[in-house]
Amino acid sequence: MVDYAASRPADAPATLFDRSKALARFQSGDDLFRLLTLAAAVLVLLLLGGVIGSLVWGAAPAFKAFGLGFITSTEWDPANDVYGAATAIVGTLVTSLIALVIAIPIGLGIAIFLSELCPPRLRQPIGIAVELLAGIPSIIYGIWGFFILKPLLQAYVEPAIIAVTGPIPGLNVIFAGPAYGTDIFTAGFILAIMVLPYITSISRDVFATVPPMLKESAYGLGFTTREVVSNVIIPYTRVGILGGVMLALGRALGETMAVTFVIGNAHNLATSLFAPGTSISATIASEFAEADRGLYTSSLIALGLLLFGITFVILALARFMLMRIEKKAR
Amino acid sequence: MDLLAARRAKNAVYVALCYAASAFGLIFLAWILIVLISKGLAGISPTLFTTRTLSPGSGGGLYNAILGSIIMTVLGTVIGTPIGIGAGTYLAEYGAGSRLAFVVRFINDILLSAPSIVVGLFVYQIVVVPMGHFSGMAGAFALAIIVIPVVVRTTEDMLRLVPTPLREASAALGMPKAMVVQRIAYKAARAGLTTGVLLAVSRISGETAPLLFTALNNSYTSFNLNAQMASLPYVIYQYAGSAYSDWQQLAWSGALIITLAVLTLSISARTLGTSRTKR
C-alpha cells in the first residue's frame, strides 16, 4: 500500500481543512437524502388524499343532483339523465359474495394440502403454480371466461343447478332459469378463481406461524390430520385467515376487466343469479367512454367513489386483522 | 362402528377434499394456459410484430399496441420506482417506529390492493380533464401510481432483511447514514429490490382498467406522449368483444404474448427473491 501521508509534500497545509469540508458535505448529503426519502413517504399519503379528493370533487354534481337517493335508487337511465347506483352496488356485492363462497373452502383446502399433506419436494412448485393464478392479468381471465368458461357454464352447469333446485322453494328463485351465461353467477365464478391464490397464500403464511410444538403434541396424542387442522391450526390462525379472506374480498370488489366481459352489463336488478346484471367496476369500464362530461360522467365517478369507500373499509379491516396475527407470531 | 374407524374415515374424506381443492386450482391454471397457447399460437407470425392495427379483414398486426405498452410500462416504472424506493427506504431506515411510518405503511398496503379502475378515474380527473384530451403520458402516470405501492412494500421488506451489524460496522468506520444506506444496505438488498421492480412491471404490463380513460387507444403507430396511445391490453379488450374473426384471432395472440411476458417476469422475480432469502 502506498502511504499517502508520507508521499505528500510537507508544505501542503490545504489538506488539513478538507476534512471539515468533507464532513460538512457528508452532513448536507445526509440531510438531503433523508429529506428525499421523507418526501417520497409523504407523497404516498398525498396520493391517497389526492385519489379521495379528486373522486369527491368529480362526484359532487351527481350527489348534489340525486342526494343520498343515488345510493338507493335502482334507476339508471342515461337517456333521461337519471342515475342510481343500487343495481351496480348489489351486483358488486353479490358477485364478490359468490366468489368468496367458492374460493374460501377451496383456497383453505389448498393451503392445508400445501402445509400438512404435500410431499416437501412438491411444495414449492405447486405453491408457485397456485400463485401464478394471481399473476395472470385480469383481461386474460375476461377473454378466457367469455369464450371458454361461459359457454360451458351456460350449457351444462347452470341448467344442472336449475334442474336440482327447481322443486325447492326459495332456492328456485335464486337459481331461476333461463341460463344466460353472461350473468352474475359466471362473474362470481371467475372472481373465485382470481381470488383463490390470495386466500391460499395468506392462509399458508399464517399456518406457518403455528408453533410446531402445538401441532406435534396434537399428532402425538393421536389426532388425525383433520383433527389437528380443525382443533389446533385453524383456531390458532382464525384472525389471520379472516384477514386473508377480507383481502381477497377487497380484490374481488374492485376487479374490473374480467367481470366486464361476462356479467352482461345490464342495469336490471334480478332475483336470479343466472340473469345478466352489472357491477360498479363493469359499469364504469363499459360506459365511461360514451359518457359526455355532464351528470353522466359525474355519476360514474360517484360510483368509483363508492367502490373506493367500500374497498377501503374492507382492506383496512384486513390489514388490521393481519397485523394482530403478526404481533402474535412475534 | 367403532370410534377410531369413524375418525379415520372422516379424515380420509377430509384429506381427499384437500387434494381435490389443489387439483381444482392447478386444473384452472393449466386450462387457461392451454387455451391461450392453442388459440393464440395460430396467429403468431412476423407480420403480427411489424404491422399496426388495421380495420377487420385487411390483415393488421399488433405493432403499435406492443410498442405503446412497452413505452407506457417503461415510463410508468421509471417514474414510480424512485418514489417507491425512497418511501420504502424511509420506512425501513429512518422512520421505522415512528407514527408517520405506521400511517404510511398502512395507507400503502391499502393502495397496494386498491381497485385499479379507481386509479384510472383519479388520473382522468387530474391529468386528462385539465389537458383536455387523452394521452400516453396520462397512461404512464396511472401505471406509475400502481408501481409505487408494490415497490414501497418490497423495498421495506428487503431492507429489513439486511443484518443490522452490517450497518453498525459501516457506521463505526465513519460512514454517514445516507452512505450506509446507499452503499451498504442497497447493495446487500440488490436482488430483493430488483424483485420488487420486476413484480411491479409484471403487474402493470397486464393492466387494462387504468388505461381505459387515460391513454385510450390509437390505431396508428405513435411515439407522441401527448397524444392517445395504443396498448396491448386495450386492443385485446376491444378486439375480443368484436364480431370479426380475424380481430378475435389477434386478441388471442395478443393475450398469449402478454401472458407469456407477465408470467416470465413474475417467475424470474420469484426465483430471484427465493435465491436471495435462502442465503
Coordinates of C-alpha atoms in Angstrom, one line a residue:
Chain A
M1 CA 0.0 0.0 0.0
V2 CA 1.1 3.5 -0.8
D3 CA 1.4 5.7 2.3
Y4 CA -0.2 9.0 1.1
A5 CA 0.7 11.0 4.2
A6 CA 4.3 10.1 3.7
S7 CA 4.4 10.8 0.0
R8 CA 2.7 14.2 0.2
P9 CA 5.0 17.2 0.3
A10 CA 5.3 18.6 3.8
D11 CA 4.3 22.1 2.7
A12 CA 0.7 21.4 1.7
P13 CA -1.5 22.6 4.6
A14 CA -4.7 22.8 2.4
T15 CA -5.4 19.1 3.1
L16 CA -6.0 19.9 6.8
F17 CA -9.1 21.9 6.0
D18 CA -10.5 19.4 3.6
R19 CA -11.6 17.3 6.5
S20 CA -14.1 19.7 7.9
K21 CA -15.3 20.5 4.4
A22 CA -15.8 16.8 3.6
L23 CA -17.6 16.4 6.9
A24 CA -19.9 19.3 6.0
R25 CA -20.6 17.8 2.6
F26 CA -21.3 14.4 4.2
Q27 CA -23.8 16.0 6.6
S28 CA -25.6 18.0 4.0
G29 CA -25.7 15.0 1.7
D30 CA -27.0 13.0 4.7
D31 CA -29.8 15.5 5.3
L32 CA -30.7 15.8 1.7
F33 CA -31.1 12.0 1.3
R34 CA -33.2 11.8 4.5
L35 CA -35.4 14.6 3.2
L36 CA -35.8 12.9 -0.2
T37 CA -36.9 9.6 1.4
L38 CA -39.3 11.5 3.7
A39 CA -40.8 13.4 0.8
A40 CA -41.4 10.1 -1.0
A41 CA -43.1 8.7 2.0
V42 CA -45.3 11.8 2.4
L43 CA -46.1 11.5 -1.3
V44 CA -47.7 8.1 -0.7
L45 CA -50.0 9.8 1.8
L46 CA -50.7 12.6 -0.7
L47 CA -51.5 10.1 -3.3
L48 CA -54.3 8.6 -1.2
G49 CA -55.5 12.1 -0.3
G50 CA -55.5 13.0 -4.0
V51 CA -57.4 10.0 -5.0
I52 CA -60.1 10.6 -2.4
G53 CA -60.2 14.4 -3.1
S54 CA -60.4 14.1 -6.8
L55 CA -63.2 11.5 -6.6
V56 CA -65.2 13.6 -4.2
W57 CA -64.7 16.6 -6.4
G58 CA -65.8 14.7 -9.5
A59 CA -68.7 13.0 -7.8
A60 CA -70.1 16.2 -6.2
P61 CA -72.5 17.1 -9.1
A62 CA -74.1 13.7 -9.0
F63 CA -74.6 13.7 -5.2
K64 CA -75.9 17.3 -5.5
A65 CA -78.5 16.2 -8.1
F66 CA -79.7 13.0 -6.5
G67 CA -78.7 13.2 -2.9
L68 CA -78.3 10.0 -0.9
G69 CA -81.0 8.6 -3.2
F70 CA -78.2 8.0 -5.6
I71 CA -77.2 5.0 -3.5
T72 CA -80.6 3.5 -3.0
S73 CA -82.2 4.2 -6.4
T74 CA -82.1 1.3 -9.0
E75 CA -82.9 3.6 -11.9
W76 CA -80.1 4.0 -14.4
D77 CA -81.3 5.9 -17.4
P78 CA -78.7 7.9 -19.4
A79 CA -81.3 8.9 -22.0
N80 CA -83.2 11.0 -19.3
D81 CA -80.1 11.8 -17.3
V82 CA -81.3 9.9 -14.2
Y83 CA -78.8 7.8 -12.3
G84 CA -79.0 5.4 -9.3
A85 CA -76.2 3.2 -8.1
A86 CA -78.2 0.4 -6.2
T87 CA -78.1 -2.1 -9.1
A88 CA -74.4 -1.8 -9.6
I89 CA -73.7 -1.9 -5.8
V90 CA -75.8 -5.0 -5.4
G91 CA -74.1 -6.6 -8.4
T92 CA -70.6 -5.9 -6.9
L93 CA -71.6 -7.3 -3.5
V94 CA -73.3 -10.4 -4.8
T95 CA -70.6 -11.4 -7.3
S96 CA -67.9 -10.9 -4.6
L97 CA -70.0 -13.0 -2.2
I98 CA -70.3 -15.8 -4.7
A99 CA -66.5 -15.6 -5.2
L100 CA -65.9 -16.0 -1.5
V101 CA -68.4 -18.9 -1.1
I102 CA -66.5 -20.8 -3.8
A103 CA -62.9 -19.6 -3.0
I104 CA -62.8 -19.9 0.8
P105 CA -63.2 -23.7 1.1
I106 CA -61.0 -24.4 -2.0
G107 CA -58.3 -21.8 -1.0
L108 CA -58.2 -23.2 2.5
G109 CA -58.1 -26.7 1.2
I110 CA -55.0 -25.9 -1.0
A111 CA -53.3 -24.2 1.9
I112 CA -53.9 -27.2 4.2
F113 CA -52.7 -29.5 1.4
L114 CA -49.5 -27.4 1.0
S115 CA -48.7 -27.1 4.7
E116 CA -49.7 -30.5 6.0
L117 CA -50.1 -33.1 3.3
C118 CA -47.9 -32.2 0.4
P119 CA -44.5 -34.0 0.0
P120 CA -41.8 -31.3 0.7
R121 CA -40.4 -31.6 -2.8
L122 CA -43.6 -30.7 -4.5
R123 CA -44.4 -27.9 -2.0
Q124 CA -42.6 -25.1 -3.8
P125 CA -43.6 -25.9 -7.4
I126 CA -47.3 -26.3 -6.5
G127 CA -47.2 -23.2 -4.3
I128 CA -45.7 -21.2 -7.2
A129 CA -48.2 -22.6 -9.7
V130 CA -51.2 -21.5 -7.5
E131 CA -49.7 -18.1 -7.0
L132 CA -49.3 -17.7 -10.8
L133 CA -53.1 -17.7 -11.0
A134 CA -52.7 -14.3 -9.3
G135 CA -50.2 -13.2 -11.9
I136 CA -52.4 -13.8 -14.9
P137 CA -53.8 -10.4 -16.0
S138 CA -57.4 -9.7 -15.4
I139 CA -58.1 -9.2 -19.1
I140 CA -56.9 -12.7 -19.8
Y141 CA -59.5 -14.1 -17.4
G142 CA -62.0 -11.9 -19.2
I143 CA -61.4 -13.3 -22.7
W144 CA -61.0 -16.9 -21.4
G145 CA -64.2 -16.6 -19.3
F146 CA -66.1 -15.1 -22.2
F147 CA -65.1 -17.6 -24.9
I148 CA -64.4 -20.8 -23.0
L149 CA -65.9 -20.8 -19.5
K150 CA -69.2 -19.0 -20.2
P151 CA -70.5 -21.5 -22.9
L152 CA -69.7 -24.4 -20.6
L153 CA -71.4 -22.9 -17.6
Q154 CA -74.4 -22.0 -19.8
A155 CA -74.7 -25.4 -21.4
Y156 CA -74.0 -27.7 -18.5
V157 CA -73.5 -26.2 -15.1
E158 CA -76.4 -23.7 -14.9
P159 CA -79.1 -26.0 -16.3
A160 CA -78.0 -28.7 -13.9
I161 CA -78.3 -26.3 -10.9
I162 CA -81.7 -25.1 -12.2
A163 CA -82.9 -28.7 -12.5
V164 CA -81.7 -29.7 -9.0
T165 CA -83.0 -26.6 -7.2
G166 CA -86.2 -26.3 -9.2
P167 CA -88.5 -28.1 -6.8
I168 CA -87.1 -26.3 -3.7
P169 CA -89.0 -23.1 -2.8
G170 CA -86.6 -20.2 -2.2
L171 CA -83.7 -21.7 -4.0
N172 CA -85.7 -21.9 -7.2
V173 CA -86.0 -18.1 -7.1
I174 CA -82.3 -17.5 -6.7
F175 CA -81.4 -20.1 -9.3
A176 CA -84.2 -19.4 -11.8
G177 CA -83.8 -20.0 -15.5
P178 CA -83.2 -19.3 -18.3
A179 CA -79.4 -19.7 -18.1
Y180 CA -77.9 -16.6 -19.9
G181 CA -74.3 -17.5 -19.5
T182 CA -73.3 -13.8 -19.3
D183 CA -74.6 -13.3 -15.8
I184 CA -73.9 -12.7 -12.1
F185 CA -73.0 -16.3 -11.4
T186 CA -70.4 -16.6 -14.2
A187 CA -68.8 -13.3 -13.0
G188 CA -68.7 -14.6 -9.4
F189 CA -67.2 -17.9 -10.6
I190 CA -64.4 -16.2 -12.4
L191 CA -63.8 -13.9 -9.5
A192 CA -63.5 -17.1 -7.3
I193 CA -60.6 -18.4 -9.4
M194 CA -58.9 -15.0 -9.4
V195 CA -59.0 -14.5 -5.6
L196 CA -58.1 -18.2 -4.8
P197 CA -54.4 -17.5 -4.7
Y198 CA -54.8 -14.7 -2.3
I199 CA -56.7 -16.8 0.2
T200 CA -54.2 -19.7 -0.3
S201 CA -51.0 -17.7 0.1
I202 CA -52.2 -15.7 3.2
S203 CA -53.5 -18.9 4.8
R204 CA -50.2 -20.6 4.2
D205 CA -48.3 -17.7 5.7
V206 CA -50.4 -17.7 8.8
F207 CA -50.4 -21.5 9.1
A208 CA -46.6 -21.2 9.3
T209 CA -47.0 -19.1 12.4
V210 CA -48.5 -22.1 14.4
P211 CA -45.8 -23.3 16.8
P212 CA -44.6 -26.7 15.6
M213 CA -44.7 -27.9 19.3
L214 CA -48.5 -27.4 19.3
K215 CA -49.1 -29.4 16.2
E216 CA -46.6 -32.1 17.2
S217 CA -48.3 -32.5 20.6
A218 CA -51.6 -32.9 18.9
Y219 CA -50.3 -35.5 16.5
G220 CA -48.6 -37.2 19.4
L221 CA -51.9 -37.5 21.2
G222 CA -53.2 -39.5 18.2
F223 CA -55.1 -36.7 16.4
T224 CA -55.8 -37.3 12.8
T225 CA -54.8 -34.6 10.2
R226 CA -58.4 -33.4 10.1
E227 CA -58.5 -33.0 13.9
V228 CA -55.1 -31.2 14.0
V229 CA -56.3 -28.8 11.4
S230 CA -59.7 -28.0 12.8
N231 CA -58.7 -28.1 16.5
V232 CA -55.2 -26.6 16.5
I233 CA -54.2 -24.8 13.3
I234 CA -57.5 -23.1 12.4
P235 CA -58.4 -21.9 15.9
Y236 CA -54.8 -20.5 16.3
T237 CA -54.8 -18.7 13.0
R238 CA -58.5 -17.6 12.8
V239 CA -57.8 -13.9 12.7
G240 CA -55.2 -14.2 10.1
I241 CA -57.4 -16.4 7.8
L242 CA -60.2 -13.8 8.2
G243 CA -57.6 -11.1 7.2
G244 CA -56.8 -13.1 4.1
V245 CA -60.4 -13.5 3.2
M246 CA -61.0 -9.8 3.6
L247 CA -58.0 -9.1 1.4
A248 CA -59.5 -11.4 -1.2
L249 CA -62.8 -9.7 -0.8
G250 CA -61.2 -6.3 -1.4
R251 CA -59.7 -7.7 -4.7
A252 CA -63.0 -9.2 -5.8
L253 CA -64.9 -6.0 -5.2
G254 CA -62.6 -3.9 -7.4
E255 CA -61.9 -6.4 -10.2
T256 CA -62.9 -4.9 -13.5
M257 CA -61.9 -6.4 -16.8
A258 CA -62.8 -10.0 -16.2
V259 CA -66.2 -9.0 -14.8
T260 CA -66.9 -6.6 -17.6
F261 CA -66.6 -9.4 -20.1
V262 CA -69.0 -11.9 -18.5
I263 CA -71.5 -10.0 -16.3
G264 CA -73.8 -8.9 -19.2
N265 CA -73.7 -5.2 -18.4
A266 CA -77.4 -4.9 -17.9
H267 CA -78.9 -2.4 -15.4
N268 CA -81.6 -4.7 -14.1
L269 CA -81.9 -6.0 -10.5
A270 CA -82.9 -9.6 -10.9
T271 CA -83.5 -12.1 -8.1
S272 CA -81.9 -14.9 -10.2
L273 CA -78.2 -15.3 -10.2
F274 CA -78.5 -16.6 -13.8
A275 CA -79.7 -13.2 -15.1
P276 CA -77.4 -10.6 -16.6
G277 CA -76.5 -7.8 -14.2
T278 CA -73.7 -5.3 -13.7
S279 CA -71.2 -4.2 -11.1
I280 CA -69.7 -0.9 -10.2
S281 CA -66.4 -1.5 -11.9
A282 CA -68.1 -3.0 -15.0
T283 CA -70.4 -0.1 -15.3
I284 CA -67.5 2.4 -15.2
A285 CA -65.4 0.4 -17.6
S286 CA -68.1 -0.1 -20.2
E287 CA -69.9 3.3 -20.1
F288 CA -67.2 5.9 -19.3
A289 CA -66.1 6.3 -22.8
E290 CA -69.6 7.1 -24.1
A291 CA -70.5 9.4 -21.3
D292 CA -70.5 13.1 -22.0
R293 CA -68.8 15.3 -19.4
G294 CA -72.0 16.3 -17.6
L295 CA -74.0 14.4 -15.0
Y296 CA -73.4 11.0 -16.6
T297 CA -69.6 11.3 -16.1
S298 CA -70.1 12.6 -12.6
S299 CA -72.4 9.7 -11.7
L300 CA -69.8 7.2 -13.0
I301 CA -67.1 8.9 -10.8
A302 CA -69.5 8.8 -7.9
L303 CA -69.8 5.0 -8.5
G304 CA -66.0 5.0 -8.3
L305 CA -66.0 6.8 -5.1
L306 CA -68.5 4.4 -3.6
L307 CA -66.3 1.5 -4.8
F308 CA -63.2 3.0 -3.2
G309 CA -65.1 3.7 0.0
I310 CA -66.2 0.0 0.3
T311 CA -62.9 -1.5 -0.6
F312 CA -61.1 1.0 1.7
V313 CA -63.1 -0.2 4.7
I314 CA -62.7 -3.9 3.8
L315 CA -58.9 -3.6 3.2
A316 CA -58.4 -1.6 6.3
L317 CA -60.1 -4.3 8.4
A318 CA -58.0 -7.0 6.6
R319 CA -54.7 -5.2 7.4
F320 CA -55.8 -4.7 11.0
M321 CA -56.5 -8.4 11.4
L322 CA -53.3 -9.5 9.7
M323 CA -51.4 -7.0 12.0
R324 CA -52.8 -8.7 15.0
I325 CA -51.6 -12.2 13.9
E326 CA -48.2 -10.8 13.1
K327 CA -47.9 -9.4 16.6
K328 CA -48.9 -12.8 18.0
A329 CA -46.2 -14.5 15.9
R330 CA -43.5 -12.3 17.3
Chain B
M1 CA -69.0 -48.6 14.2
D2 CA -66.1 -48.1 16.5
L3 CA -64.8 -44.6 17.1
L4 CA -61.4 -45.0 15.6
A5 CA -62.7 -46.2 12.3
A6 CA -65.2 -43.3 12.1
R7 CA -62.4 -40.8 12.8
R8 CA -60.2 -42.4 10.2
A9 CA -63.0 -42.4 7.6
K10 CA -63.7 -38.7 8.3
N11 CA -60.0 -37.9 8.0
A12 CA -59.8 -39.7 4.7
V13 CA -62.7 -37.7 3.3
Y14 CA -61.1 -34.5 4.6
V15 CA -57.7 -35.3 3.1
A16 CA -59.3 -36.3 -0.2
L17 CA -61.1 -32.9 -0.4
C18 CA -57.9 -31.1 0.2
Y19 CA -56.3 -33.0 -2.7
A20 CA -59.3 -32.2 -4.8
A21 CA -59.1 -28.5 -4.0
S22 CA -55.4 -28.4 -5.1
A23 CA -56.3 -30.3 -8.3
F24 CA -59.1 -27.7 -8.9
G25 CA -56.6 -24.8 -8.6
L26 CA -54.0 -26.4 -10.8
I27 CA -56.5 -27.5 -13.4
F28 CA -57.7 -24.0 -14.0
L29 CA -54.1 -22.7 -14.4
A30 CA -53.4 -25.4 -16.9
W31 CA -56.7 -24.9 -18.6
I32 CA -56.1 -21.2 -19.1
L33 CA -52.6 -21.7 -20.4
I34 CA -53.5 -24.5 -22.8
V35 CA -56.4 -22.5 -24.2
L36 CA -54.1 -19.4 -24.7
I37 CA -51.4 -21.5 -26.4
S38 CA -53.8 -23.4 -28.7
K39 CA -55.8 -20.4 -29.7
G40 CA -53.0 -17.8 -29.7
L41 CA -50.2 -19.7 -31.4
A42 CA -52.1 -19.8 -34.7
G43 CA -51.9 -16.1 -35.1
I44 CA -48.3 -15.6 -34.1
S45 CA -46.4 -14.5 -37.3
P46 CA -43.8 -11.9 -38.2
T47 CA -46.4 -9.5 -39.5
L48 CA -48.0 -9.5 -36.1
F49 CA -45.0 -7.6 -34.8
T50 CA -44.4 -5.4 -37.8
T51 CA -47.9 -4.2 -38.9
R52 CA -50.1 -1.8 -37.0
T53 CA -53.7 -2.5 -36.1
L54 CA -55.9 -2.2 -39.2
S55 CA -59.6 -2.5 -40.0
P56 CA -61.1 -6.0 -40.0
G57 CA -60.2 -8.1 -43.0
S58 CA -57.1 -6.2 -44.0
G59 CA -54.6 -8.3 -42.1
G60 CA -53.4 -5.9 -39.4
G61 CA -50.9 -6.7 -36.7
L62 CA -50.3 -5.5 -33.1
Y63 CA -47.1 -3.5 -33.6
N64 CA -48.4 -0.1 -32.4
A65 CA -50.1 -1.8 -29.4
I66 CA -47.0 -3.7 -28.3
L67 CA -44.9 -0.5 -28.8
G68 CA -47.4 1.6 -26.8
S69 CA -47.5 -1.0 -24.0
I70 CA -43.7 -1.0 -23.8
I71 CA -43.4 2.8 -23.8
M72 CA -46.0 3.3 -21.1
T73 CA -44.8 0.4 -19.0
V74 CA -41.2 1.6 -19.1
L75 CA -42.2 5.2 -18.4
G76 CA -44.5 4.1 -15.5
T77 CA -41.7 2.1 -14.0
V78 CA -39.2 4.9 -14.4
I79 CA -41.5 7.4 -12.7
G80 CA -42.7 5.0 -9.9
T81 CA -39.6 3.2 -8.9
P82 CA -37.5 6.1 -7.4
I83 CA -40.5 7.2 -5.4
G84 CA -41.2 3.7 -4.2
I85 CA -37.7 3.0 -3.3
G86 CA -37.4 6.4 -1.5
A87 CA -40.6 5.8 0.6
G88 CA -39.5 2.2 1.3
T89 CA -36.1 3.4 2.5
Y90 CA -37.8 5.9 4.8
L91 CA -40.0 3.2 6.3
A92 CA -37.1 0.8 6.8
E93 CA -34.2 3.0 7.7
Y94 CA -35.4 6.3 9.1
G95 CA -38.9 6.3 10.3
A96 CA -39.1 2.6 11.4
G97 CA -41.0 3.0 14.6
S98 CA -42.5 6.5 14.1
R99 CA -46.2 7.3 13.8
L100 CA -45.7 8.7 10.3
A101 CA -44.2 5.4 9.2
F102 CA -47.0 3.5 10.7
V103 CA -49.6 5.6 8.8
V104 CA -47.7 5.5 5.5
R105 CA -47.3 1.7 5.8
F106 CA -51.0 1.2 6.4
I107 CA -52.0 3.5 3.6
N108 CA -49.5 1.9 1.2
D109 CA -50.9 -1.5 2.0
I110 CA -54.4 -0.2 1.1
L111 CA -53.1 1.4 -2.2
L112 CA -51.5 -2.0 -3.0
S113 CA -54.9 -3.6 -3.3
A114 CA -57.0 -0.7 -4.3
P115 CA -59.1 -1.2 -7.4
S116 CA -57.0 -0.2 -10.5
I117 CA -60.1 1.4 -12.2
V118 CA -60.2 4.0 -9.4
V119 CA -56.6 4.9 -10.2
G120 CA -57.8 5.4 -13.8
L121 CA -60.6 7.7 -12.6
F122 CA -58.1 9.7 -10.5
V123 CA -55.7 10.3 -13.3
Y124 CA -58.6 11.1 -15.6
Q125 CA -59.6 13.8 -13.1
I126 CA -56.2 15.3 -12.5
V127 CA -54.5 14.9 -15.9
V128 CA -56.9 14.2 -18.7
V129 CA -59.5 16.8 -17.8
P130 CA -57.1 19.7 -17.3
M131 CA -55.2 18.8 -20.5
G132 CA -58.4 18.4 -22.4
H133 CA -57.5 15.1 -24.1
F134 CA -56.3 11.5 -23.5
S135 CA -52.6 10.9 -23.7
G136 CA -49.9 8.3 -23.3
M137 CA -48.4 10.4 -20.6
A138 CA -51.6 10.1 -18.5
G139 CA -51.5 6.3 -19.1
A140 CA -47.9 6.1 -17.9
F141 CA -48.8 8.2 -14.9
A142 CA -51.6 5.9 -14.0
L143 CA -49.3 2.9 -14.2
A144 CA -46.7 4.7 -12.1
I145 CA -49.3 5.0 -9.3
I146 CA -49.7 1.3 -9.4
V147 CA -46.0 0.7 -9.3
I148 CA -45.3 2.8 -6.2
P149 CA -47.0 0.7 -3.5
V150 CA -45.6 -2.5 -4.9
V151 CA -42.0 -1.1 -4.8
V152 CA -42.5 0.5 -1.4
R153 CA -43.6 -2.8 0.1
T154 CA -40.8 -4.9 -1.3
T155 CA -38.1 -2.3 -0.6
E156 CA -39.1 -2.0 3.0
D157 CA -39.2 -5.8 3.4
M158 CA -35.9 -6.4 1.7
L159 CA -34.0 -3.6 3.6
R160 CA -35.3 -5.2 6.8
L161 CA -33.6 -8.4 5.9
V162 CA -30.2 -6.7 5.7
P163 CA -28.4 -7.5 9.0
T164 CA -28.1 -4.6 11.4
P165 CA -24.4 -5.4 12.3
L166 CA -23.5 -4.6 8.7
R167 CA -24.9 -1.1 9.1
E168 CA -23.2 -0.7 12.5
A169 CA -19.9 -1.8 11.2
S170 CA -20.0 0.7 8.4
A171 CA -21.2 3.5 10.7
A172 CA -18.3 2.6 13.0
L173 CA -15.9 3.2 10.1
G174 CA -17.3 6.8 9.9
M175 CA -19.7 6.5 7.1
P176 CA -22.6 8.9 7.3
K177 CA -26.1 7.3 7.4
A178 CA -27.0 8.2 3.8
M179 CA -23.9 6.5 2.6
V180 CA -24.5 3.4 4.8
V181 CA -28.0 3.1 3.2
Q182 CA -26.8 3.7 -0.4
R183 CA -23.5 1.9 -0.4
I184 CA -24.2 -0.9 2.1
A185 CA -27.9 -1.6 2.5
Y186 CA -28.9 -1.1 -1.1
K187 CA -26.0 -3.3 -2.2
A188 CA -26.9 -6.1 0.2
A189 CA -30.6 -5.9 -0.8
R190 CA -30.0 -5.5 -4.5
A191 CA -31.6 -8.8 -5.6
G192 CA -34.6 -8.1 -3.4
L193 CA -35.0 -4.5 -4.8
T194 CA -34.8 -5.9 -8.3
T195 CA -37.5 -8.4 -7.4
G196 CA -39.8 -5.6 -6.3
V197 CA -39.4 -3.7 -9.6
L198 CA -39.9 -6.9 -11.7
L199 CA -43.1 -7.7 -9.8
A200 CA -44.3 -4.1 -10.4
V201 CA -43.5 -4.4 -14.1
S202 CA -45.3 -7.7 -14.4
R203 CA -48.3 -6.2 -12.5
I204 CA -48.6 -3.1 -14.8
S205 CA -47.9 -4.7 -18.1
G206 CA -51.2 -6.6 -18.0
E207 CA -53.3 -3.7 -16.5
T208 CA -56.2 -2.6 -18.7
A209 CA -58.6 -0.7 -16.4
P210 CA -56.4 2.3 -15.6
L211 CA -55.7 2.8 -19.4
L212 CA -59.4 2.8 -20.4
F213 CA -59.8 6.5 -19.9
T214 CA -56.2 7.8 -19.7
A215 CA -54.3 6.6 -22.7
L216 CA -57.3 5.2 -24.6
N217 CA -56.2 3.8 -27.9
N218 CA -54.6 4.8 -31.2
S219 CA -54.7 2.8 -34.4
Y220 CA -51.6 4.5 -35.7
T221 CA -48.0 3.9 -34.5
S222 CA -47.2 6.8 -32.2
F223 CA -44.3 7.9 -30.1
N224 CA -46.1 11.1 -29.0
L225 CA -46.7 11.0 -25.3
N226 CA -49.1 14.0 -25.7
A227 CA -51.5 12.0 -27.9
Q228 CA -53.6 8.9 -27.4
M229 CA -51.5 5.8 -27.3
A230 CA -52.4 2.2 -28.0
S231 CA -51.7 -0.6 -25.6
L232 CA -51.9 -4.4 -25.9
P233 CA -54.4 -5.0 -23.1
Y234 CA -56.7 -2.3 -24.5
V235 CA -56.6 -3.7 -28.1
I236 CA -57.3 -7.2 -26.6
Y237 CA -60.3 -5.8 -24.8
Q238 CA -61.6 -4.1 -28.0
Y239 CA -60.9 -6.9 -30.4
A240 CA -62.2 -9.8 -28.2
G241 CA -65.5 -8.0 -27.9
S242 CA -65.8 -7.5 -31.7
A243 CA -67.6 -9.7 -34.1
Y244 CA -64.8 -10.2 -36.6
S245 CA -62.9 -13.5 -36.5
D246 CA -59.6 -12.0 -37.6
W247 CA -59.8 -9.4 -34.8
Q248 CA -60.6 -12.2 -32.3
Q249 CA -57.6 -14.1 -33.5
L250 CA -55.4 -11.1 -33.0
A251 CA -56.9 -10.7 -29.5
W252 CA -56.0 -14.3 -28.6
S253 CA -52.4 -13.9 -30.0
G254 CA -52.1 -10.7 -28.0
A255 CA -53.3 -12.4 -24.9
L256 CA -50.7 -15.2 -25.4
I257 CA -47.9 -12.6 -25.8
I258 CA -49.0 -10.6 -22.7
T259 CA -49.4 -13.7 -20.5
L260 CA -46.0 -15.1 -21.5
A261 CA -44.4 -11.8 -20.8
V262 CA -46.1 -11.3 -17.4
L263 CA -45.5 -14.9 -16.2
T264 CA -41.9 -14.8 -17.3
L265 CA -41.4 -11.6 -15.3
S266 CA -43.2 -12.8 -12.2
I267 CA -41.4 -16.2 -12.3
S268 CA -38.0 -14.6 -12.6
A269 CA -38.9 -12.1 -9.8
R270 CA -39.8 -15.1 -7.6
T271 CA -36.7 -17.1 -8.3
L272 CA -34.6 -14.1 -7.7
G273 CA -36.5 -13.5 -4.5
T274 CA -36.1 -17.0 -3.2
S275 CA -32.4 -17.3 -4.0
R276 CA -31.9 -14.1 -2.0
T277 CA -33.7 -15.3 1.1
K278 CA -32.1 -18.7 1.1
R279 CA -28.6 -17.2 1.5

